[in-house]
Tab-separated table of C-alpha atoms in Angstrom:
chain	number	residue	atom	x	y	z
A	816	MET	CA	25.697	18.632	21.309
A	817	SER	CA	28.562	21.278	21.256
A	818	VAL	CA	27.898	24.647	22.904
A	819	ASN	CA	29.105	28.095	21.667
A	820	ASN	CA	26.385	30.498	22.222
A	821	PRO	CA	26.636	31.428	26.138
A	822	GLN	CA	23.136	32.077	26.509
A	823	THR	CA	22.501	28.357	25.326
A	824	ARG	CA	24.480	27.479	28.740
A	825	GLU	CA	22.096	29.974	30.787
A	826	TRP	CA	18.863	28.593	29.559
A	827	GLN	CA	20.314	24.838	30.194
A	828	THR	CA	20.843	25.940	33.666
A	829	LEU	CA	17.692	27.028	33.917
A	830	SER	CA	16.310	24.092	32.960
A	831	GLY	CA	18.263	21.776	35.350
A	832	GLU	CA	17.541	24.267	38.265
A	833	HIS	CA	13.892	24.547	37.693
A	834	HIS	CA	12.180	23.012	35.320
A	835	LEU	CA	10.594	19.411	35.431
A	836	ALA	CA	10.468	18.167	31.827
A	837	PRO	CA	7.706	15.918	30.517
A	838	PHE	CA	8.908	12.279	29.565
A	839	SER	CA	12.079	12.522	30.674
A	840	ASP	CA	14.997	11.238	32.599
A	841	TYR	CA	15.697	14.195	34.657
A	842	LYS	CA	19.351	12.952	35.594
A	843	GLN	CA	20.332	12.362	32.108
A	844	LEU	CA	18.630	15.774	31.017
A	845	LYS	CA	20.572	17.996	33.596
A	846	GLU	CA	23.801	16.416	32.373
A	847	LYS	CA	23.866	16.873	29.024
A	848	GLY	CA	20.885	19.942	28.985
A	849	PRO	CA	18.182	20.169	26.802
A	850	ARG	CA	18.661	21.192	22.816
A	851	ILE	CA	17.068	24.971	23.055
A	852	ILE	CA	14.378	25.237	19.969
A	853	THR	CA	14.000	29.318	19.505
A	854	LYS	CA	12.565	29.826	15.942
A	855	ALA	CA	10.777	28.036	13.257
A	856	GLN	CA	9.442	28.352	9.576
A	857	GLY	CA	7.681	26.378	7.225
A	858	VAL	CA	8.878	22.505	8.275
A	859	HIS	CA	11.898	23.643	9.936
A	860	LEU	CA	13.209	24.657	13.410
A	861	TRP	CA	16.441	26.504	14.483
A	862	ASP	CA	18.088	25.842	18.015
A	863	SER	CA	20.098	28.552	19.958
A	864	GLU	CA	23.088	27.105	18.174
A	865	GLY	CA	22.034	28.455	14.870
A	866	HIS	CA	21.406	24.770	13.597
A	867	LYS	CA	18.559	24.302	11.292
A	868	ILE	CA	16.366	21.122	11.848
A	869	LEU	CA	13.904	19.478	9.551
A	870	ASP	CA	11.031	18.569	11.814
A	871	GLY	CA	10.032	15.332	10.531
A	872	MET	CA	7.474	15.174	13.584
A	873	ALA	CA	5.532	18.648	13.117
A	874	GLY	CA	6.333	19.167	16.469
A	875	LEU	CA	3.966	16.208	18.498
A	876	TRP	CA	2.092	15.662	15.187
A	877	CYS	CA	0.225	18.702	15.302
A	878	VAL	CA	1.666	21.234	13.040
A	879	ALA	CA	-0.127	20.713	10.034
A	880	VAL	CA	-0.123	23.867	8.579
A	881	GLY	CA	3.540	24.517	9.550
A	882	TYR	CA	5.241	26.826	11.329
A	883	GLY	CA	5.005	30.924	10.699
A	884	ARG	CA	1.457	31.113	9.613
A	885	GLU	CA	0.797	35.066	10.043
A	886	GLU	CA	-3.146	34.348	9.543
A	887	LEU	CA	-3.061	32.206	12.970
A	888	VAL	CA	-1.315	34.875	15.010
A	889	GLN	CA	-3.740	37.584	13.782
A	890	ALA	CA	-6.264	35.513	14.365
A	891	ALA	CA	-5.401	34.992	18.235
A	892	GLU	CA	-4.377	38.913	18.012
A	893	LYS	CA	-7.822	39.922	17.164
A	894	GLN	CA	-9.868	37.825	19.497
A	895	MET	CA	-7.550	38.909	22.190
A	896	ARG	CA	-8.352	42.488	21.719
A	897	GLU	CA	-12.345	41.683	21.642
A	898	LEU	CA	-12.367	38.761	24.159
A	899	PRO	CA	-9.520	37.467	25.560
A	900	TYR	CA	-11.036	34.653	27.862
A	901	TYR	CA	-14.749	34.095	29.211
A	902	ASN	CA	-15.929	30.455	30.407
A	903	LEU	CA	-18.709	28.062	28.883
A	904	PHE	CA	-19.921	27.277	32.498
A	905	PHE	CA	-23.624	28.602	33.829
A	906	GLN	CA	-25.803	28.748	30.324
A	907	THR	CA	-23.122	31.431	28.765
A	908	ALA	CA	-21.357	30.887	25.594
A	909	HIS	CA	-19.150	32.909	23.023
A	910	PRO	CA	-19.172	32.992	19.176
A	911	PRO	CA	-15.458	31.735	18.522
A	912	ALA	CA	-16.456	28.295	20.235
A	913	LEU	CA	-19.987	27.933	18.794
A	914	GLU	CA	-18.572	28.997	15.406
A	915	LEU	CA	-15.755	26.599	15.608
A	916	ALA	CA	-18.272	23.748	16.888
A	917	LYS	CA	-20.429	24.249	13.496
A	918	ALA	CA	-17.096	24.595	11.765
A	919	ILE	CA	-15.704	21.052	13.010
A	920	THR	CA	-18.850	19.223	12.579
A	921	ASP	CA	-19.007	20.385	8.937
A	922	VAL	CA	-16.108	18.112	8.650
A	923	ALA	CA	-16.918	15.397	10.555
A	924	PRO	CA	-18.246	12.068	9.847
A	925	LYS	CA	-22.187	12.128	9.016
A	926	GLY	CA	-24.269	11.998	12.080
A	927	MET	CA	-21.877	13.527	14.374
A	928	THR	CA	-22.621	17.185	14.911
A	929	HIS	CA	-22.052	17.828	18.765
A	930	VAL	CA	-18.752	19.193	20.181
A	931	PHE	CA	-17.370	19.159	23.951
A	932	PHE	CA	-14.581	21.336	23.997
A	933	THR	CA	-11.318	20.356	26.413
A	934	GLY	CA	-7.699	22.070	26.394
A	935	SER	CA	-5.995	18.905	25.112
A	936	GLY	CA	-6.537	15.568	23.994
A	937	SER	CA	-5.809	13.858	27.452
A	938	GLU	CA	-8.580	16.027	28.623
A	939	GLY	CA	-10.634	15.081	25.793
A	940	ASN	CA	-10.381	11.043	26.668
A	941	ASP	CA	-11.081	12.138	30.543
A	942	THR	CA	-14.169	13.653	29.090
A	943	VAL	CA	-14.878	10.638	26.913
A	944	LEU	CA	-14.468	8.337	30.408
A	945	ARG	CA	-16.688	10.349	31.937
A	946	MET	CA	-19.373	10.664	29.046
A	947	VAL	CA	-19.614	7.158	28.375
A	948	ARG	CA	-20.327	6.241	31.709
A	949	HIS	CA	-23.043	8.965	32.132
A	950	TYR	CA	-24.772	7.838	28.915
A	951	TRP	CA	-24.858	4.277	29.470
A	952	ALA	CA	-26.402	5.501	33.498
A	953	LEU	CA	-28.830	7.649	31.785
A	954	LYS	CA	-30.138	4.701	29.585
A	955	GLY	CA	-30.636	2.598	33.008
A	956	LYS	CA	-27.451	0.719	32.336
A	957	PRO	CA	-25.312	2.112	35.184
A	958	HIS	CA	-23.595	-1.303	35.531
A	959	LYS	CA	-22.084	-0.667	31.722
A	960	GLN	CA	-18.929	0.941	32.988
A	961	THR	CA	-16.099	-1.210	31.609
A	962	ILE	CA	-13.752	0.593	28.634
A	963	ILE	CA	-11.690	-1.942	26.744
A	964	GLY	CA	-8.451	-0.305	25.113
A	965	ARG	CA	-5.671	-1.890	23.743
A	966	ILE	CA	-1.871	-2.680	25.085
A	967	ASN	CA	0.315	-0.218	23.836
A	968	GLY	CA	-2.475	2.619	22.806
A	969	TYR	CA	-1.918	5.943	23.707
A	970	HIS	CA	-4.786	8.281	24.917
A	971	GLY	CA	-3.268	10.760	27.013
A	972	SER	CA	-0.932	10.966	30.005
A	973	THR	CA	-3.984	12.483	32.493
A	974	PHE	CA	-4.591	9.950	35.050
A	975	ALA	CA	-7.630	8.552	32.979
A	976	GLY	CA	-5.812	9.000	29.836
A	977	ALA	CA	-3.193	6.766	31.175
A	978	CYS	CA	-5.497	4.215	31.994
A	979	LEU	CA	-7.282	4.139	29.115
A	980	GLY	CA	-3.891	3.854	26.981
A	981	GLY	CA	-2.115	0.535	27.522
A	982	MET	CA	1.737	1.956	27.885
A	983	SER	CA	3.237	-0.478	30.570
A	984	GLY	CA	5.882	2.370	31.390
A	985	MET	CA	3.202	4.759	32.232
A	986	HIS	CA	0.988	2.212	34.242
A	987	GLU	CA	4.169	1.232	36.603
A	988	GLN	CA	3.746	4.776	38.018
A	989	GLY	CA	1.118	5.401	39.972
A	990	GLY	CA	-0.719	2.060	40.240
A	991	LEU	CA	-2.560	2.424	36.965
A	992	PRO	CA	-5.113	1.353	35.364
A	993	ILE	CA	-7.777	2.186	37.643
A	994	PRO	CA	-10.688	-0.915	37.796
A	995	GLY	CA	-13.057	-0.907	34.957
A	996	ILE	CA	-10.469	-0.377	32.362
A	997	VAL	CA	-8.989	-3.513	30.436
A	998	HIS	CA	-6.874	-3.916	27.217
A	999	ILE	CA	-6.557	-6.229	24.237
A	1000	PRO	CA	-3.427	-6.813	22.203
A	1001	GLN	CA	-2.393	-4.322	19.610
A	1002	PRO	CA	-2.714	-5.170	15.706
A	1003	TYR	CA	1.145	-5.014	15.426
A	1004	TRP	CA	2.448	-7.730	12.680
A	1005	PHE	CA	5.805	-7.074	12.806
A	1006	GLY	CA	6.821	-6.975	16.429
A	1007	GLU	CA	4.178	-9.549	17.369
A	1008	GLY	CA	2.778	-11.446	14.230
A	1009	GLY	CA	4.521	-14.493	14.946
A	1010	ASP	CA	4.527	-17.304	11.617
A	1011	MET	CA	0.848	-15.804	11.028
A	1012	THR	CA	0.428	-13.707	7.888
A	1013	PRO	CA	-0.665	-9.908	8.132
A	1014	ASP	CA	-4.217	-10.559	7.389
A	1015	GLU	CA	-4.166	-13.700	9.934
A	1016	PHE	CA	-3.054	-11.520	12.391
A	1017	GLY	CA	-5.824	-8.890	11.869
A	1018	VAL	CA	-8.192	-11.430	11.865
A	1019	TRP	CA	-6.891	-12.570	15.285
A	1020	ALA	CA	-6.144	-8.881	16.603
A	1021	ALA	CA	-9.744	-7.795	15.785
A	1022	GLU	CA	-11.093	-11.411	17.740
A	1023	GLN	CA	-9.479	-10.648	20.634
A	1024	LEU	CA	-12.147	-7.319	21.115
A	1025	GLU	CA	-14.980	-10.076	21.249
A	1026	LYS	CA	-13.182	-12.238	23.280
A	1027	LYS	CA	-13.070	-9.709	25.781
A	1028	ILE	CA	-16.239	-8.309	25.970
A	1029	LEU	CA	-17.583	-12.210	26.237
A	1030	GLU	CA	-14.975	-12.549	29.034
A	1031	VAL	CA	-16.013	-9.002	30.736
A	1032	GLY	CA	-19.719	-9.483	29.655
A	1033	GLU	CA	-21.391	-7.328	27.257
A	1034	ASP	CA	-23.857	-5.949	29.929
A	1035	ASN	CA	-20.344	-4.762	31.776
A	1036	VAL	CA	-18.778	-3.042	29.050
A	1037	ALA	CA	-19.048	0.764	28.148
A	1038	ALA	CA	-16.857	1.216	25.326
A	1039	PHE	CA	-14.249	0.133	23.196
A	1040	ILE	CA	-11.150	3.219	22.554
A	1041	ALA	CA	-8.748	2.569	19.710
A	1042	GLU	CA	-6.794	4.735	17.759
A	1043	PRO	CA	-7.094	4.313	13.934
A	1044	ILE	CA	-3.705	4.095	13.656
A	1045	GLN	CA	-1.679	4.010	16.744
A	1046	GLY	CA	0.877	7.051	16.682
A	1047	ALA	CA	2.791	7.085	19.941
A	1048	GLY	CA	3.157	3.291	20.019
A	1049	GLY	CA	5.085	3.326	16.941
A	1050	VAL	CA	2.885	4.351	14.218
A	1051	ILE	CA	1.180	0.841	14.149
A	1052	ILE	CA	-0.891	0.327	10.956
A	1053	PRO	CA	-3.340	-2.395	11.124
A	1054	PRO	CA	-3.336	-5.020	8.667
A	1055	GLU	CA	-6.111	-4.832	6.151
A	1056	THR	CA	-8.073	-6.881	7.623
A	1057	TYR	CA	-8.321	-5.523	11.203
A	1058	TRP	CA	-10.736	-3.016	11.079
A	1059	PRO	CA	-13.408	-4.659	8.960
A	1060	LYS	CA	-13.313	-7.528	11.569
A	1061	VAL	CA	-13.358	-4.886	14.754
A	1062	LYS	CA	-16.800	-3.323	12.624
A	1063	GLU	CA	-18.232	-6.978	12.328
A	1064	ILE	CA	-17.895	-7.637	15.636
A	1065	LEU	CA	-19.205	-4.112	17.214
A	1066	ALA	CA	-22.089	-4.344	15.224
A	1067	ARG	CA	-23.250	-7.385	17.226
A	1068	TYR	CA	-22.849	-5.896	20.682
A	1069	ASP	CA	-24.489	-3.061	22.234
A	1070	ILE	CA	-21.452	-0.949	23.308
A	1071	LEU	CA	-20.271	2.796	22.185
A	1072	PHE	CA	-17.202	2.694	19.835
A	1073	VAL	CA	-14.636	5.718	20.782
A	1074	ALA	CA	-12.014	6.974	18.004
A	1075	ASP	CA	-9.006	8.662	19.275
A	1076	GLU	CA	-8.491	10.952	16.409
A	1077	VAL	CA	-5.756	13.142	18.264
A	1078	ILE	CA	-3.052	12.191	15.893
A	1079	CYS	CA	-5.205	10.979	12.843
A	1080	GLY	CA	-7.380	13.929	12.876
A	1081	PHE	CA	-7.458	16.742	10.421
A	1082	GLY	CA	-6.065	15.112	7.484
A	1083	ARG	CA	-2.904	13.111	8.620
A	1084	THR	CA	-4.101	10.021	6.890
A	1085	GLY	CA	-4.817	12.064	3.596
A	1086	GLU	CA	-8.653	12.136	5.029
A	1087	TRP	CA	-10.287	14.922	7.054
A	1088	PHE	CA	-10.165	11.802	9.804
A	1089	GLY	CA	-8.823	8.220	10.253
A	1090	SER	CA	-12.080	7.239	10.645
A	1091	ASP	CA	-13.288	8.623	7.063
A	1092	TYR	CA	-9.940	6.400	5.820
A	1093	TYR	CA	-11.196	3.030	7.356
A	1094	ASP	CA	-14.985	3.789	7.092
A	1095	LEU	CA	-15.356	3.471	10.730
A	1096	LYS	CA	-18.631	4.558	12.609
A	1097	PRO	CA	-17.288	5.889	15.920
A	1098	ASP	CA	-19.836	7.136	18.596
A	1099	LEU	CA	-17.495	9.824	19.975
A	1100	MET	CA	-14.335	11.127	18.651
A	1101	THR	CA	-11.480	12.602	20.404
A	1102	ILE	CA	-9.649	15.484	18.580
A	1103	ALA	CA	-6.684	18.010	19.423
A	1104	LYS	CA	-3.372	18.581	17.695
A	1105	GLY	CA	-4.161	19.477	14.072
A	1106	LEU	CA	-6.947	21.346	15.178
A	1107	THR	CA	-5.278	24.442	15.776
A	1108	SER	CA	-1.837	23.383	14.366
A	1109	GLY	CA	-0.704	23.118	17.633
A	1110	TYR	CA	-0.243	26.947	17.578
A	1111	ILE	CA	-2.327	26.948	21.033
A	1112	PRO	CA	-3.676	24.495	23.131
A	1113	MET	CA	-7.342	22.890	22.402
A	1114	GLY	CA	-8.760	19.226	22.214
A	1115	GLY	CA	-12.429	18.336	22.349
A	1116	VAL	CA	-14.792	15.463	21.968
A	1117	ILE	CA	-17.227	14.839	18.682
A	1118	VAL	CA	-20.555	13.002	19.832
A	1119	ARG	CA	-22.733	11.247	17.439
A	1120	ASP	CA	-26.050	12.853	17.206
A	1121	THR	CA	-27.837	9.590	18.932
A	1122	VAL	CA	-25.308	10.010	22.115
A	1123	ALA	CA	-25.440	13.524	22.070
A	1124	LYS	CA	-29.151	13.401	22.381
A	1125	VAL	CA	-29.357	10.972	25.571
A	1126	ILE	CA	-26.728	13.099	26.969
A	1127	SER	CA	-28.465	16.698	26.497
A	1128	GLU	CA	-31.952	15.405	27.748
A	1129	GLY	CA	-30.227	13.854	30.851
A	1130	GLY	CA	-30.100	17.062	32.814
A	1131	ASP	CA	-26.933	18.165	34.357
A	1132	PHE	CA	-23.432	16.551	32.988
A	1133	ASN	CA	-21.125	17.606	35.980
A	1134	HIS	CA	-18.022	17.980	33.977
A	1135	GLY	CA	-15.895	21.098	32.186
A	1136	PHE	CA	-12.909	22.815	32.319
A	1137	THR	CA	-11.802	26.223	32.825
A	1138	TYR	CA	-10.546	26.541	29.259
A	1139	SER	CA	-13.066	24.400	27.573
A	1140	GLY	CA	-13.591	26.201	24.251
A	1141	HIS	CA	-11.038	29.307	25.004
A	1142	PRO	CA	-12.348	32.353	22.978
A	1143	VAL	CA	-8.684	32.644	21.508
A	1144	ALA	CA	-8.140	28.861	21.016
A	1145	ALA	CA	-11.242	29.050	19.248
A	1146	ALA	CA	-10.575	31.734	16.910
A	1147	VAL	CA	-7.239	29.866	16.032
A	1148	GLY	CA	-8.998	26.715	15.453
A	1149	LEU	CA	-11.277	28.395	13.055
A	1150	GLU	CA	-8.859	30.157	11.188
A	1151	ASN	CA	-6.659	26.799	10.971
A	1152	LEU	CA	-9.520	24.974	9.439
A	1153	ARG	CA	-9.996	27.803	6.764
A	1154	ILE	CA	-6.362	27.428	5.684
A	1155	LEU	CA	-7.020	23.557	5.767
A	1156	ARG	CA	-10.228	23.818	3.803
A	1157	ASP	CA	-9.464	27.041	1.330
A	1158	GLU	CA	-5.910	26.035	0.453
A	1159	LYS	CA	-7.012	22.206	0.154
A	1160	ILE	CA	-4.323	20.898	2.339
A	1161	VAL	CA	-5.764	17.700	3.336
A	1162	GLU	CA	-6.843	17.199	-0.525
A	1163	LYS	CA	-3.381	18.020	-1.437
A	1164	ALA	CA	-1.619	15.700	1.572
A	1165	ARG	CA	-3.615	12.434	-0.135
A	1166	THR	CA	-2.921	13.364	-3.786
A	1167	GLU	CA	1.006	14.565	-3.857
A	1168	ALA	CA	2.551	14.651	-0.560
A	1169	ALA	CA	2.016	11.648	0.808
A	1170	PRO	CA	2.141	9.457	-2.089
A	1171	TYR	CA	5.814	10.719	-3.016
A	1172	LEU	CA	6.640	10.928	1.170
A	1173	GLN	CA	5.366	6.680	0.997
A	1174	LYS	CA	7.521	6.294	-2.283
A	1175	ARG	CA	10.653	7.928	-0.897
A	1176	LEU	CA	10.517	6.171	2.759
A	1177	ARG	CA	10.123	2.751	0.831
A	1178	GLU	CA	13.709	3.464	-0.584
A	1179	LEU	CA	15.046	2.804	2.743
A	1180	GLN	CA	13.774	-0.610	3.052
A	1181	ASP	CA	17.412	-1.916	1.315
A	1182	HIS	CA	19.209	-0.488	4.277
A	1183	PRO	CA	20.627	-3.470	5.812
A	1184	LEU	CA	19.570	-2.094	9.212
A	1185	VAL	CA	15.623	-1.761	8.033
A	1186	GLY	CA	13.171	-4.689	8.662
A	1187	GLU	CA	10.284	-2.859	7.683
A	1188	VAL	CA	9.058	0.578	6.309
A	1189	ARG	CA	5.254	1.330	6.596
A	1190	GLY	CA	3.440	4.112	6.397
A	1191	LEU	CA	0.200	5.703	5.347
A	1192	GLY	CA	-0.868	9.263	4.620
A	1193	MET	CA	1.603	11.574	6.206
A	1194	LEU	CA	2.666	9.149	8.614
A	1195	GLY	CA	5.767	6.760	8.612
A	1196	ALA	CA	8.088	3.860	10.629
A	1197	ILE	CA	11.129	2.222	10.249
A	1198	GLU	CA	11.705	-0.674	12.132
A	1199	LEU	CA	15.330	-1.085	12.943
A	1200	VAL	CA	16.687	-5.061	13.217
A	1201	LYS	CA	19.440	-7.274	13.095
A	1202	ASP	CA	18.291	-9.658	10.919
A	1203	LYS	CA	15.525	-9.104	8.447
A	1204	ALA	CA	14.410	-12.379	7.882
A	1205	THR	CA	13.373	-13.212	11.492
A	1206	ARG	CA	12.803	-9.267	12.234
A	1207	SER	CA	15.077	-9.976	15.252
A	1208	ARG	CA	16.397	-7.108	17.339
A	1209	TYR	CA	19.793	-6.079	18.526
A	1210	GLU	CA	18.567	-6.597	22.067
A	1211	GLY	CA	20.047	-4.184	24.989
A	1212	LYS	CA	21.729	-1.800	22.573
A	1213	GLY	CA	18.982	0.877	22.298
A	1214	VAL	CA	19.427	1.454	18.724
A	1215	GLY	CA	16.271	3.413	18.008
A	1216	MET	CA	17.914	6.140	20.623
A	1217	ILE	CA	21.399	5.801	19.208
A	1218	CYS	CA	19.746	6.771	15.683
A	1219	ARG	CA	17.701	9.602	17.429
A	1220	THR	CA	20.949	11.124	18.956
A	1221	PHE	CA	22.393	10.966	15.342
A	1222	CYS	CA	19.216	12.909	13.799
A	1223	PHE	CA	19.411	15.420	16.374
A	1224	GLU	CA	23.267	15.910	15.051
A	1225	ASN	CA	22.278	15.843	11.399
A	1226	GLY	CA	19.501	18.161	11.482
A	1227	LEU	CA	16.357	15.673	11.545
A	1228	ILE	CA	13.675	15.195	14.153
A	1229	MET	CA	12.505	11.326	13.589
A	1230	ARG	CA	11.198	10.205	16.805
A	1231	ALA	CA	12.588	6.667	18.603
A	1232	VAL	CA	9.700	4.303	20.114
A	1233	GLY	CA	11.982	1.338	21.087
A	1234	ASP	CA	14.054	0.439	17.789
A	1235	THR	CA	11.389	1.690	15.372
A	1236	MET	CA	11.638	5.151	14.017
A	1237	ILE	CA	8.597	7.376	13.129
A	1238	ILE	CA	7.988	10.364	11.440
A	1239	ALA	CA	4.874	12.724	11.051
A	1240	PRO	CA	5.905	15.854	9.246
A	1241	PRO	CA	3.670	18.771	8.699
A	1242	LEU	CA	1.168	18.040	6.044
A	1243	VAL	CA	2.555	21.201	3.785
A	1244	ILE	CA	5.882	19.639	3.347
A	1245	SER	CA	7.257	20.013	-0.085
A	1246	HIS	CA	8.934	17.089	-2.630
A	1247	ALA	CA	12.492	18.887	-2.028
A	1248	GLU	CA	11.941	18.386	1.584
A	1249	ILE	CA	10.974	14.887	1.655
A	1250	ASP	CA	13.719	14.628	-0.258
A	1251	GLU	CA	15.823	16.108	2.467
A	1252	LEU	CA	14.121	14.277	5.121
A	1253	VAL	CA	15.166	10.712	3.516
A	1254	GLU	CA	18.263	11.713	2.375
A	1255	LYS	CA	19.395	12.523	6.370
A	1256	ALA	CA	17.458	9.702	7.621
A	1257	ARG	CA	19.432	7.380	5.258
A	1258	LYS	CA	22.406	9.484	6.440
A	1259	CYS	CA	21.590	8.486	10.062
A	1260	LEU	CA	20.790	4.782	9.972
A	1261	ASP	CA	24.178	4.405	8.055
A	1262	LEU	CA	25.784	6.468	11.252
A	1263	THR	CA	23.755	4.054	13.555
A	1264	LEU	CA	24.918	0.881	11.871
A	1265	GLU	CA	28.441	1.992	11.667
A	1266	ALA	CA	28.102	2.775	15.907
A	1267	ILE	CA	26.493	-0.926	16.709
A	1268	GLN	CA	28.930	-2.586	14.765
């Protein structure tokens, strides 16, 4: 990226000398310098060089209502003047957290009317680990400790979150996962389905859950945790046979089901939650991101009443965070939910934005580099391949990162997960902005193909 603004260089120097960025190769970052984002409005960002960029990832899956919503700024300001901070420890509470807990449960699946607040989705999944083990101990089954996750699932990057997730690159750093956490294959037909049909593979992948339960022993398994749609793993949309089979298996065993709704929650699938879309019946749901549209950090766990009853009658639950239910975050969350509800953003995403986005994305299927386009709601993935028929890749070329670089240089943020390009734009993106996204994506695919040939 060419740099003309002297202040850009100053900020990049500060980055190299003082800032340790998340998920970054520090040597590479220092050599090239980060892109400095300075402002945003609607679905667009601007960098310090004045370039306008369409944010096809809604930040990190989170800016549901778009950038620049003054109502959220005002909600934060008003709460800061009244009560900028107080904790929820020691039998104390404050109105914003209590009102937000009620507002969340108003849109949550039936029978889930309790919320434990955290500062992020990662903290939410740490809470899940503590809560499910505590639940079984209270039920007189302290040996039910093992939690089953999925290979390539993502549940955050705190210690427990990274263990619950199944990303090998994270497990290699720090000796993860800890004992008591095991993983089963992901329902990724395009990458791992082999000669099976999608329906056959969906059943096979679901059956791995039962196989693992029996291997570990039902009396030792506390919970199964999964994203309705794997986000950071590459927008892995399970075959249609997958979730019905998983539900059938869960019904046979006495274990809890945790739906990680950090990405799918608050409208991303066209329903309030991915669990609504797939008619899942989770015992716990991890939330964050779309809860505040990313304007301020907040997360939590929505808990089914039957589980909450055991926890609440069991004495002290020795767990919590300084910023659990932070009043300013709660005020912003309340206003964000009001916007989503009153402006019918979730309904409009389902009936207007999502159908158009999915239709336009599918037009990229004819590109020579594209092996599959898949998507659901306001999520999409584009598989980059060498051979469409065999689904084989360009090994060792880093095609996804090449494409991501062209996207950055041409005014589009589209994320690369290996050689899979993924998008998750703000729910409020217009048809014209979807056209812009797809046109820029096609241009970047053309440039990528030219570069690797």
